[in-house]
Coordinates of C-alpha atoms and ligand atoms in Angstrom, one line a residue:
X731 CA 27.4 -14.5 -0.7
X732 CA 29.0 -12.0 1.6
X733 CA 31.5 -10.6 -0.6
X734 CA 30.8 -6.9 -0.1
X735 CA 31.3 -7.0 3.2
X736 CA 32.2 -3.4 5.2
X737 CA 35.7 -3.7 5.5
X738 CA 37.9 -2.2 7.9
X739 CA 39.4 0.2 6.0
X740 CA 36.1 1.5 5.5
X741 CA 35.7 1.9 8.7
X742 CA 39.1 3.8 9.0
X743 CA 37.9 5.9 5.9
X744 CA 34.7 7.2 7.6
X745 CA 36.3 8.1 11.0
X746 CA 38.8 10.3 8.6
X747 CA 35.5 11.9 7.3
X748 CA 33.3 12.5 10.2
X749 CA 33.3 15.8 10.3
X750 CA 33.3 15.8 14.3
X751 CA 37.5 15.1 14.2
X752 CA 37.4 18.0 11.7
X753 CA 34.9 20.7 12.8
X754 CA 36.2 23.4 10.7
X755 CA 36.5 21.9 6.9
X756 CA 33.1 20.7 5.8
X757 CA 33.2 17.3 4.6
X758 CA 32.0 16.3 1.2
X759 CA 29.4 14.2 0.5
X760 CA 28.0 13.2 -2.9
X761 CA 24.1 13.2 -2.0
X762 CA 22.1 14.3 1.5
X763 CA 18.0 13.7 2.1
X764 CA 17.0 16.4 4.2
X765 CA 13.3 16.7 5.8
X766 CA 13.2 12.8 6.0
X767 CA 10.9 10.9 8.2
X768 CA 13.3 8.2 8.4
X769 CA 12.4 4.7 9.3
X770 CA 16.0 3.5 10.0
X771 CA 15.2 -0.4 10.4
X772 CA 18.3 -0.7 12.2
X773 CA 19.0 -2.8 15.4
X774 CA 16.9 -0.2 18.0
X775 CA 14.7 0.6 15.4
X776 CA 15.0 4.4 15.6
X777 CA 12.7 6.7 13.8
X778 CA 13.9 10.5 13.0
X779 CA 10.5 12.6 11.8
X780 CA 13.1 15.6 10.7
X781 CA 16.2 13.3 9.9
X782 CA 18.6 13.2 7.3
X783 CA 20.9 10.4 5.4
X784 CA 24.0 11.9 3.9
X785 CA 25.7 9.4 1.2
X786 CA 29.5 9.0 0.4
X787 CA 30.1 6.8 -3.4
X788 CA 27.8 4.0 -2.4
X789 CA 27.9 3.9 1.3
X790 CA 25.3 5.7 3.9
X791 CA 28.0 7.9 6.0
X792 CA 25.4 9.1 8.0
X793 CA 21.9 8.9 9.8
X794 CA 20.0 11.1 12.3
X795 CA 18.1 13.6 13.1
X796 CA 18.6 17.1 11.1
X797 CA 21.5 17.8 12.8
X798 CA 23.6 15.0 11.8
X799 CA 24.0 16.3 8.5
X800 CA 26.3 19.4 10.0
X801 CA 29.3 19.3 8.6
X802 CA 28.8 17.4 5.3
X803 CA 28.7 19.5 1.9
X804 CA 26.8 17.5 -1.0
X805 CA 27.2 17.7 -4.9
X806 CA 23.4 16.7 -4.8
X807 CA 20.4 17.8 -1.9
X808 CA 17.0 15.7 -2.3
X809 CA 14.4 17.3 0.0
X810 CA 12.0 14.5 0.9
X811 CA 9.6 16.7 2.0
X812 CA 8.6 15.0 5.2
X813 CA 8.1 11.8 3.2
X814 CA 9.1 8.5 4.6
X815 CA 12.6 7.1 4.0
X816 CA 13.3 3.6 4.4
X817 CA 16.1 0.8 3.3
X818 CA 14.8 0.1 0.3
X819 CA 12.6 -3.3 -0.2
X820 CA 14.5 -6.6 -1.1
X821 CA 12.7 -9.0 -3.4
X822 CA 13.5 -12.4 -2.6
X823 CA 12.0 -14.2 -5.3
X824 CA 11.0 -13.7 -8.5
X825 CA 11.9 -14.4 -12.4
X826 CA 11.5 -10.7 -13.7
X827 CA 11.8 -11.6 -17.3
X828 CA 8.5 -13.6 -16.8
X829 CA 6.7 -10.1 -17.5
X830 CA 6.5 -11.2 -21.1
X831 CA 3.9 -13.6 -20.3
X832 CA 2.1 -11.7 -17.5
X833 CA -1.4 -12.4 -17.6
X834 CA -1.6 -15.6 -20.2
X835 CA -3.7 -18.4 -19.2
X836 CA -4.5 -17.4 -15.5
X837 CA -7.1 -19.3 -13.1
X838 CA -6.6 -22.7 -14.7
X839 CA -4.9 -25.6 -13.3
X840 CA -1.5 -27.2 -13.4
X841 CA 0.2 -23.9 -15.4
X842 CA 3.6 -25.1 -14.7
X843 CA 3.1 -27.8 -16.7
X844 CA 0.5 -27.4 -19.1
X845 CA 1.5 -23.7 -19.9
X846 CA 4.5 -22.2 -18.7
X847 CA 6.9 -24.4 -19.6
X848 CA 5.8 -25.3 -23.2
X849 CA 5.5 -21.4 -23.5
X850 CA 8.4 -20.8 -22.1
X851 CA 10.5 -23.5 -24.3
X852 CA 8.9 -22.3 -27.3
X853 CA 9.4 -19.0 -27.0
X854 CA 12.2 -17.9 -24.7
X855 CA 15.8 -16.3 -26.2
X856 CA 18.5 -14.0 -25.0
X857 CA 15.7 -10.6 -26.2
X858 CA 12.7 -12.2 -24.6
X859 CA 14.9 -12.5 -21.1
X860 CA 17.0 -9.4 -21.6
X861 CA 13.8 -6.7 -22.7
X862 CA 11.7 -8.3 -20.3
X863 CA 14.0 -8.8 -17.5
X864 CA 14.0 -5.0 -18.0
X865 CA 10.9 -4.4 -17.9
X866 CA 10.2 -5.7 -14.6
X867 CA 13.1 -4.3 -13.1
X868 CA 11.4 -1.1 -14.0
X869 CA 8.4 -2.0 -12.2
X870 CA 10.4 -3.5 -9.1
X871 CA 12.3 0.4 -9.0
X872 CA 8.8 1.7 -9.4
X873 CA 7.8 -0.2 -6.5
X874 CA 10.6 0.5 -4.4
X875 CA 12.5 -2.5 -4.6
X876 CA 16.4 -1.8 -4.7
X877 CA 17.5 -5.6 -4.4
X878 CA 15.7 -8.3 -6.3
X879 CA 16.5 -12.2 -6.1
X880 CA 15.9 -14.2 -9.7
X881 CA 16.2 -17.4 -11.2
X882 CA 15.5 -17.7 -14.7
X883 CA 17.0 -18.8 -18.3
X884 CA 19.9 -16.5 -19.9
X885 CA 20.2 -14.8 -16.6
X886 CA 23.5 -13.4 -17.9
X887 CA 21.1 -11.0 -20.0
X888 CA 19.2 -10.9 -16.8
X889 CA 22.1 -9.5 -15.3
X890 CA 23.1 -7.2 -17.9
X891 CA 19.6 -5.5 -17.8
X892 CA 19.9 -5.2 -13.9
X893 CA 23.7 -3.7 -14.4
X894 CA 21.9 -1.4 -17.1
X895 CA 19.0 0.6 -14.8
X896 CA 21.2 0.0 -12.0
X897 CA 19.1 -2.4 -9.5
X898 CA 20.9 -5.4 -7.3
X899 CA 20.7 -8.5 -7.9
X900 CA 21.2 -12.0 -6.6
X901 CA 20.7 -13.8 -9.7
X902 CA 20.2 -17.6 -10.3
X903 CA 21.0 -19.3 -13.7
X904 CA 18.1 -22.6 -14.2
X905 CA 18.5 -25.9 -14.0
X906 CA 16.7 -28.5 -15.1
X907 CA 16.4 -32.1 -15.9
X908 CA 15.2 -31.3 -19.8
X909 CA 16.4 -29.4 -22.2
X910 CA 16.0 -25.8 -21.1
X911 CA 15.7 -22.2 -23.6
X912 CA 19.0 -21.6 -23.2
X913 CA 21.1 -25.5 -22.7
X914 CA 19.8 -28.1 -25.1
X915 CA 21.4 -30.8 -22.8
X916 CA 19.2 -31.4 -19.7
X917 CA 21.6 -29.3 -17.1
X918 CA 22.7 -27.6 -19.7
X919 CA 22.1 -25.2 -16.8
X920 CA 24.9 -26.1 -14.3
X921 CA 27.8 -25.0 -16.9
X922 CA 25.8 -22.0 -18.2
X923 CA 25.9 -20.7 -14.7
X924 CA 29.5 -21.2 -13.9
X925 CA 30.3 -19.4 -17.2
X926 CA 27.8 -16.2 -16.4
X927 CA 29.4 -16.6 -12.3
X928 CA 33.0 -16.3 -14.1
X929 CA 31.9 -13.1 -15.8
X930 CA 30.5 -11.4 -12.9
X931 CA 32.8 -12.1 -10.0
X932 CA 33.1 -9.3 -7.8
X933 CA 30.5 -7.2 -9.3
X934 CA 29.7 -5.0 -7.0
X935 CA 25.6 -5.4 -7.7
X936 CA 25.4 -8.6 -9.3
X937 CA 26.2 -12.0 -7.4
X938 CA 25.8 -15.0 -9.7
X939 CA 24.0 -17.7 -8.0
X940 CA 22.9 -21.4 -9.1
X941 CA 19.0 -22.3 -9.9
X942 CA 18.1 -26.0 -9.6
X943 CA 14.6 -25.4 -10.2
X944 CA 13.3 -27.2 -8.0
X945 CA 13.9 -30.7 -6.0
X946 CA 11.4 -32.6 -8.3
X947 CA 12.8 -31.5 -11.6
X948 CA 16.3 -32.3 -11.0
X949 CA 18.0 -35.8 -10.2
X950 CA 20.3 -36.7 -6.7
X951 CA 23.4 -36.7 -8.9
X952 CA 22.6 -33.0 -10.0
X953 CA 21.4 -31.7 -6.8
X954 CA 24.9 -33.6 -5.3
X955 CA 27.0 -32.0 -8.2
X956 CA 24.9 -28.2 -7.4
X957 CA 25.9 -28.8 -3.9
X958 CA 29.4 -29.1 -4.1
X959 CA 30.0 -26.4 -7.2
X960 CA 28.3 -24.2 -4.9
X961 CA 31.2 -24.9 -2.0
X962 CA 33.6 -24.7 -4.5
X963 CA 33.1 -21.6 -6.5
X964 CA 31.2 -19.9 -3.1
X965 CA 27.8 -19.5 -4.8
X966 CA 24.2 -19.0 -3.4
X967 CA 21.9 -21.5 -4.7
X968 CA 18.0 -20.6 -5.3
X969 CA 15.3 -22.8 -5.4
X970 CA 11.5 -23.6 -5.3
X971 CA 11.4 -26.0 -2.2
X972 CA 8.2 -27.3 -0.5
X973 CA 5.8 -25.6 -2.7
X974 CA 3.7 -28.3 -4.5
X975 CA 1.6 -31.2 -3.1
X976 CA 2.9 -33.4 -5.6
X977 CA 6.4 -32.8 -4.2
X978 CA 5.8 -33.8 -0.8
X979 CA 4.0 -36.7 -2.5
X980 CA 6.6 -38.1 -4.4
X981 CA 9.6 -37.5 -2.3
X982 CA 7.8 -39.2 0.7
X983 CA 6.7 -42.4 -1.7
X984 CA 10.6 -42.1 -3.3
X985 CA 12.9 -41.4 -0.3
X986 CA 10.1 -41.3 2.7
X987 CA 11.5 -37.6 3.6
X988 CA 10.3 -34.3 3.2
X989 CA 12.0 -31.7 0.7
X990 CA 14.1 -30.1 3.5
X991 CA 15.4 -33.3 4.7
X992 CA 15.8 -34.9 1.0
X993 CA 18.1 -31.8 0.6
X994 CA 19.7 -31.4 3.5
X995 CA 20.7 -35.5 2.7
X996 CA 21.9 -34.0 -0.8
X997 CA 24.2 -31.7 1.0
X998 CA 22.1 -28.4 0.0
X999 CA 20.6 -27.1 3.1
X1000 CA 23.5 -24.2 4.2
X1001 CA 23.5 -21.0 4.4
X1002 CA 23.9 -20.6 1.2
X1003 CA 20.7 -21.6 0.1
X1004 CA 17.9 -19.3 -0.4
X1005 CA 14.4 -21.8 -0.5
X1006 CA 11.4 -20.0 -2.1
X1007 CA 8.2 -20.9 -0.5
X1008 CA 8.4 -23.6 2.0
X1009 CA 4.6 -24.1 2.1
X1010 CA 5.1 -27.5 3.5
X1011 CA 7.2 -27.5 6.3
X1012 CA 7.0 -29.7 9.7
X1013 CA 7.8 -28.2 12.7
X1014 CA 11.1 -30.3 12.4
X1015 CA 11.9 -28.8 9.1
X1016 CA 12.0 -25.2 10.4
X1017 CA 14.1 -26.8 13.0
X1018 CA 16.7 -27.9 10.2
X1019 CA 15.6 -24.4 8.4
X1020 CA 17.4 -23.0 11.3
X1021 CA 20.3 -25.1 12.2
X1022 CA 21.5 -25.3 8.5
X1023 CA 21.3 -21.1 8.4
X1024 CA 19.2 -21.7 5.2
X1025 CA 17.7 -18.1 3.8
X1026 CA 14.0 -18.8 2.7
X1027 CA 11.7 -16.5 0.5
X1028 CA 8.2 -16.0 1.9
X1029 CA 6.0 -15.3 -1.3
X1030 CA 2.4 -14.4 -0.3
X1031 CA 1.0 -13.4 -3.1
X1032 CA 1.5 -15.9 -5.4
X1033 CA 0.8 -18.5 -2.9
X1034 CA -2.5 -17.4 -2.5
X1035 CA -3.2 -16.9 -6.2
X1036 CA -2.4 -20.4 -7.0
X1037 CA -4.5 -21.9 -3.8
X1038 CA -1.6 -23.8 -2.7
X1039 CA -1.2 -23.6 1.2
X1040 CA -0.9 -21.1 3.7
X1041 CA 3.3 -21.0 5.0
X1042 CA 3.8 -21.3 8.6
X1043 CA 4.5 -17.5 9.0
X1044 CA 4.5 -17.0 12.0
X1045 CA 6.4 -20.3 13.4
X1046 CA 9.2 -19.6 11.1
X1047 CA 9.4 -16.0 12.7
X1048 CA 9.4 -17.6 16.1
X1049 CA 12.2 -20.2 15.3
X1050 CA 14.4 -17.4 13.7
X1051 CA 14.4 -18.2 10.3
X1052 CA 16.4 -15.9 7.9
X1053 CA 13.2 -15.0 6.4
X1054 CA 12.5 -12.4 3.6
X1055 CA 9.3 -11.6 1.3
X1056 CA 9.5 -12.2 -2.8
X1057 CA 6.4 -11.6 -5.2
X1058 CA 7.2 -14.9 -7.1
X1059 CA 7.2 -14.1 -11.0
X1060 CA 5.1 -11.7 -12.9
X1061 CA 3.0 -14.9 -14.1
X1062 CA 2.3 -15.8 -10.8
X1063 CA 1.8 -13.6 -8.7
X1064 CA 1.6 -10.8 -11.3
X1065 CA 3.3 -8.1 -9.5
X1066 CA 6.8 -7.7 -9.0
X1067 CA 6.1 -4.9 -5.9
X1068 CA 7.1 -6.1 -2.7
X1069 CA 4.9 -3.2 -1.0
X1070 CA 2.0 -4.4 -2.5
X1071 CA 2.8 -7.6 -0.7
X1072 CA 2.7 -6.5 2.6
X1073 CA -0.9 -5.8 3.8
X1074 CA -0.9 -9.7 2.9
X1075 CA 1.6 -10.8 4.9
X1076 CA 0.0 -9.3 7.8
X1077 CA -3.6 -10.2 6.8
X1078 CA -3.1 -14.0 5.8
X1079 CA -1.8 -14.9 9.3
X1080 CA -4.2 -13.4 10.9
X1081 CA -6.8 -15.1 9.2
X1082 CA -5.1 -18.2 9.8
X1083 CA -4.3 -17.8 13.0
X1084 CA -8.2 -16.6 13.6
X1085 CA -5.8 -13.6 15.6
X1086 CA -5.8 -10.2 14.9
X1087 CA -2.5 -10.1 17.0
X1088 CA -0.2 -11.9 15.2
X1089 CA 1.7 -10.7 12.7
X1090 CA 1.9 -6.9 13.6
X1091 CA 3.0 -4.3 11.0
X1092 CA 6.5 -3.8 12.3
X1093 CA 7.5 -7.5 11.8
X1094 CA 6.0 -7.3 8.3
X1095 CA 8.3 -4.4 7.3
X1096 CA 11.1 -6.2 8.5
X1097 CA 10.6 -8.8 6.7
X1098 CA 10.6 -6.8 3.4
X1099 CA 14.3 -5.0 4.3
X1100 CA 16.1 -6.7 7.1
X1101 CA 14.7 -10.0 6.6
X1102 CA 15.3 -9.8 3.0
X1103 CA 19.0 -9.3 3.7
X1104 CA 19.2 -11.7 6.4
X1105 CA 17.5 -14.7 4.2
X1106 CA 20.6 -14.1 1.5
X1107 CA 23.3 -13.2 4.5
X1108 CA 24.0 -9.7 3.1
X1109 CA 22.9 -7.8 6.5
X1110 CA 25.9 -6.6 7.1
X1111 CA 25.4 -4.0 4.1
X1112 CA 21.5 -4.0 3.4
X1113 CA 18.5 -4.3 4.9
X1114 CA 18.4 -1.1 7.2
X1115 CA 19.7 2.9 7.1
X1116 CA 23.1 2.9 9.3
X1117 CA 26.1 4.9 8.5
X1118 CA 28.5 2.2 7.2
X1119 CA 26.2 0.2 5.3
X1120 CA 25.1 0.2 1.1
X1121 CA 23.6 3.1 0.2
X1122 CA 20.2 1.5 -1.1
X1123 CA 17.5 4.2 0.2
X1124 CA 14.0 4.9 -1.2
X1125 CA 11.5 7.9 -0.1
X1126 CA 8.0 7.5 -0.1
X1127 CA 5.9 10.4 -0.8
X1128 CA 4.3 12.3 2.4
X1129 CA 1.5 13.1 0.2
X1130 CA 0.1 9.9 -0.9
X1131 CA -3.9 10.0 0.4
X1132 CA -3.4 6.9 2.4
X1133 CA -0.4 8.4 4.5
X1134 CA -2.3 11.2 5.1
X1135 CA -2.6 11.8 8.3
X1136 CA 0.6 9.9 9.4
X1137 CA 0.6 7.6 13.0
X1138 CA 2.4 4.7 12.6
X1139 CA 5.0 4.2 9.9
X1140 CA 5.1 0.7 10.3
X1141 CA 1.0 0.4 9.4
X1142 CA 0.5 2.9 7.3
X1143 CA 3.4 1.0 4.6
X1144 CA 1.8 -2.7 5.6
X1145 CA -2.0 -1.9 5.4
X1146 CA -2.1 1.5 3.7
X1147 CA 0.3 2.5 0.6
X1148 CA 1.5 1.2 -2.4
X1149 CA 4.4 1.1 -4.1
X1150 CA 3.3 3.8 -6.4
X1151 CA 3.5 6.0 -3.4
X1152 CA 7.7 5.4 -4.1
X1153 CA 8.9 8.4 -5.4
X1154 CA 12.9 8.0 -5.5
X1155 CA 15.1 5.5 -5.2
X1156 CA 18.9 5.1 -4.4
X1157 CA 20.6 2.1 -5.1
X1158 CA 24.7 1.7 -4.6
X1159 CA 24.5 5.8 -4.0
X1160 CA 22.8 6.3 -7.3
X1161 CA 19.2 7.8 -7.8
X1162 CA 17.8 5.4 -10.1
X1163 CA 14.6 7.1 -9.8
X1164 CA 13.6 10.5 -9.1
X1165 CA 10.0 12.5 -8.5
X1166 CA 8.7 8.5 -10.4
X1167 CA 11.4 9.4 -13.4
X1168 CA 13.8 6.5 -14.1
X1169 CA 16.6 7.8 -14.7
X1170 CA 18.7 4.9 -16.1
X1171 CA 17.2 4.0 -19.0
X1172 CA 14.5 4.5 -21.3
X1173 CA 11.1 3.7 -20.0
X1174 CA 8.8 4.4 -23.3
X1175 CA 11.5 2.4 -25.5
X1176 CA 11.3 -0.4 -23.1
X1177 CA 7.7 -0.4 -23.3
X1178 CA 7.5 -0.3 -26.7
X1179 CA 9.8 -3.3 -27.1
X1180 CA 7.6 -5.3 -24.4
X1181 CA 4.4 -4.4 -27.2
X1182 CA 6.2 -5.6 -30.0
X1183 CA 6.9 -9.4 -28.0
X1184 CA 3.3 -9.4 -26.5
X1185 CA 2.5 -8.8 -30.2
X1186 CA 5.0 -11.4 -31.0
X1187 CA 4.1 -14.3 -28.5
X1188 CA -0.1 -13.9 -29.3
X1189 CA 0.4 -15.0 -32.6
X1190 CA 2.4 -17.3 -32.2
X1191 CA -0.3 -18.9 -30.1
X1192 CA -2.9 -17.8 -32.2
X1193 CA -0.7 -19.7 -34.9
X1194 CA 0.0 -23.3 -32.3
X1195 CA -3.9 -23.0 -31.8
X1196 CA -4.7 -23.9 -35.9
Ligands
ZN494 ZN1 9.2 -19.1 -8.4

């Protein structure tokens, strides 16, 4: 999972450039942000109210106050105005191309069953996946997500969207024990993947991953065979794991264990795996959580929208989990923007914990950026502004009416803005968004491609409904 690791030779490569072994030639850079509130993230959690970050190709090559940018020429200045600038948000769950069906059949019970997966199996191809995929990928850059985590059907179109507009991805291919969209043989899935993981190796924004859906929906066997393909070819694996009642209920009457032991008894709990939800966990479960080096997706949002359970924040914080946030998919929790997460985060423990204490604004941030690159072990190039590291930056305009006037960075991001206060983004050294203007690809095309399947998909219901 750690493929893109900083090597040495970087390391080698920036000491060349800094320009204090070579004060007289300026060194060139390819992009600086100047008048930067930076929020670094990094390790001392430094904060530079007139900074700068100056970017080399797709690295960060330097981050500081004003000063630090002395010595480096750019082919590109953004002036951030005094707005915030932050490592940009990591997503660490979601099926984007579910933006088709965003909105269909909400507030009703059992929609996994009932509706989204007969929707889903009637309905889904390589356009659906591919246009909509794109679509929320627009959103998430609106948003100011720069690295998103999916699992869906045909993510190899899912991948070539995100490769398209230019987002990162960690990106799952399904598995299930029925026939699926895109495998007519139940795991169908598990080849798919290993086919799509062939194509992308060493991309240097897409890492293939393997998506058993779920441990209820796929046998031992499978979950055995995910294990070890996972060892073999070095791939994360995602999952839904402790999320529904019913789980917990028919693994305890089937195996008498609960979903982190039944995997970690399959071989799957490493630190490979990324575990979306974990609703239900036992305080020995967070303990395995954490001795396995398992990375799990905290998805607020959603959770609260489908009345599930509250997840023990605030323990698995405590134990040290590698622990990120994700919005879930767009048809469950109906955003894909991980700011507008936040204020949750915070807000649901409390409540919970009936203590306005707990949860402060500053863990809740780190959750969305470092915590989202520890929970898929990539912190060693994400998850915080330090020279050295990806260069996945957005700025977050110092005009929007709830940063106005500005105190506390941490706060004003958890319980005051959202992510349309995200002005540009910059992900692998690229602006893929600037002043709110994708620049990748063609917003009102996409949108007008997303009408034509919404268009598509009602009558087809309209038409299952005679
Ligand atoms: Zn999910």
């Amino acid at each position: 999972m750690n493929r893109q690791t900083f090597s040495g030779l970087d390391a080698v490569c920036l000491l060349l450039a800094s320009p204090l072994l070579s004060a007289a030639e300026p060194v060139s850079a390819d992009l600086i942000i100047t008048h930067a509130h930076v929020v670094t993230m990094n390790d001392a959690r430094e904060v530079f109210e007139d900074g700068v970050v100056v970017i080399q190709g797709s690295r960060i090559v330097a981050v500081g106050p004003a000063s630090a940018s002395a010595g480096f020429t750019a082919k590109k200045t953004i002036d951030a105005r005094g707005g915030l600038v932050l490592p940009g948000m990591i997503n660490t769950h979601t099926h984007a191309s579910m933006t088709v069906f965003r909105g269909l059949g909400d507030d009703v019970p059992d929609r996994l069953r009932k509706l989204i997966f007969p929707l889903e199996k009637a309905l889904i191809d390589r356009e659906l996946v591919y246009w909509g995929g794109l679509h929320g990928m627009i959103e998430m850059i609106e948003g100011g997500v720069t690295t998103f985590v999916d699992m869906y059907y045909f993510e190899d179109e899912v991948a070539r969207a995100a490769k398209k507009i230019g987002l990162r991805g960690v990106l799952g291919e399904t598995v299930v024990n029925f026939p699926a969209p895109d495998a007519p043989e139940p795991y169908g899935g598990i080849a798919y993947a290993k086919k799509f993981a062939a194509a992308y190796r060493d991309d240097p924004l897409i890492t293939p991953a393997l998506a058993p859906h779920a441990p209820y929906s796929l046998d031992a066997d499978h979950l055995r065979l995910i294990a070890h393909e996972s060892e073999v070819l070095g791939l994360p694996v995602l999952m839904h794991v402790a999320e529904m009642p019913a789980e917990i209920a028919t693994l305890r009457q089937e195996h008498n264990m609960t979903p982190v032991e039944y995997l970690d008894s399959l071989g799957l709990l490493n630190r490979r795996l990324v575990a979306a939800h974990c609703i239900f966990v036992t305080d020995s479960d967070i303990a395995l959580l954490k001795a396995r080096d398992v990375g799990v997706a905290h998805n607020v949002v959603a959770n609260i929208k489908s009345a599930k359970g509250i997840a023990p924040v605030v323990k698995m914080l405590a134990a040290g989990l590698r622990l990120g946030l994700g919005t879930d998919g767009p048809m469950s929790g109906n955003t894909l923007d991980v700011i507008g997460q936040l204020g949750y985060v915070a807000k649901l423990q409390k409540l919970d914990q009936k203590d306005p204490t707990v949860m402060p604004a500053l863990h809740v941030v780190e959750l969305a950026t470092r915590g989202g690159a520890r929970a898929i072990h990539r912190e060693a190039d994400l998850g915080s502004l330090e020279a050295g590291k990806l260069a996945d930056v957005i700025i977050i305009d110092a005009d929007a009416t709830a940063l106005v006037p500005l105190y506390d960075p941490y706060a004003a991001l958890t319980y005051g803005a959202s992510g349309k206060d995200v002005r540009t983004s910059i992900i692998h050294g690229r602006v893929v968004m600037e002043d709110r203007r994708i620049t990748t690809v063609n917003v009102a095309e996409v949108r007008a491609r997303m009408r034509a399947i919404g268009a598509r998909i009602k009558a087809s219901i309209a038409a299952g409904k005679k």
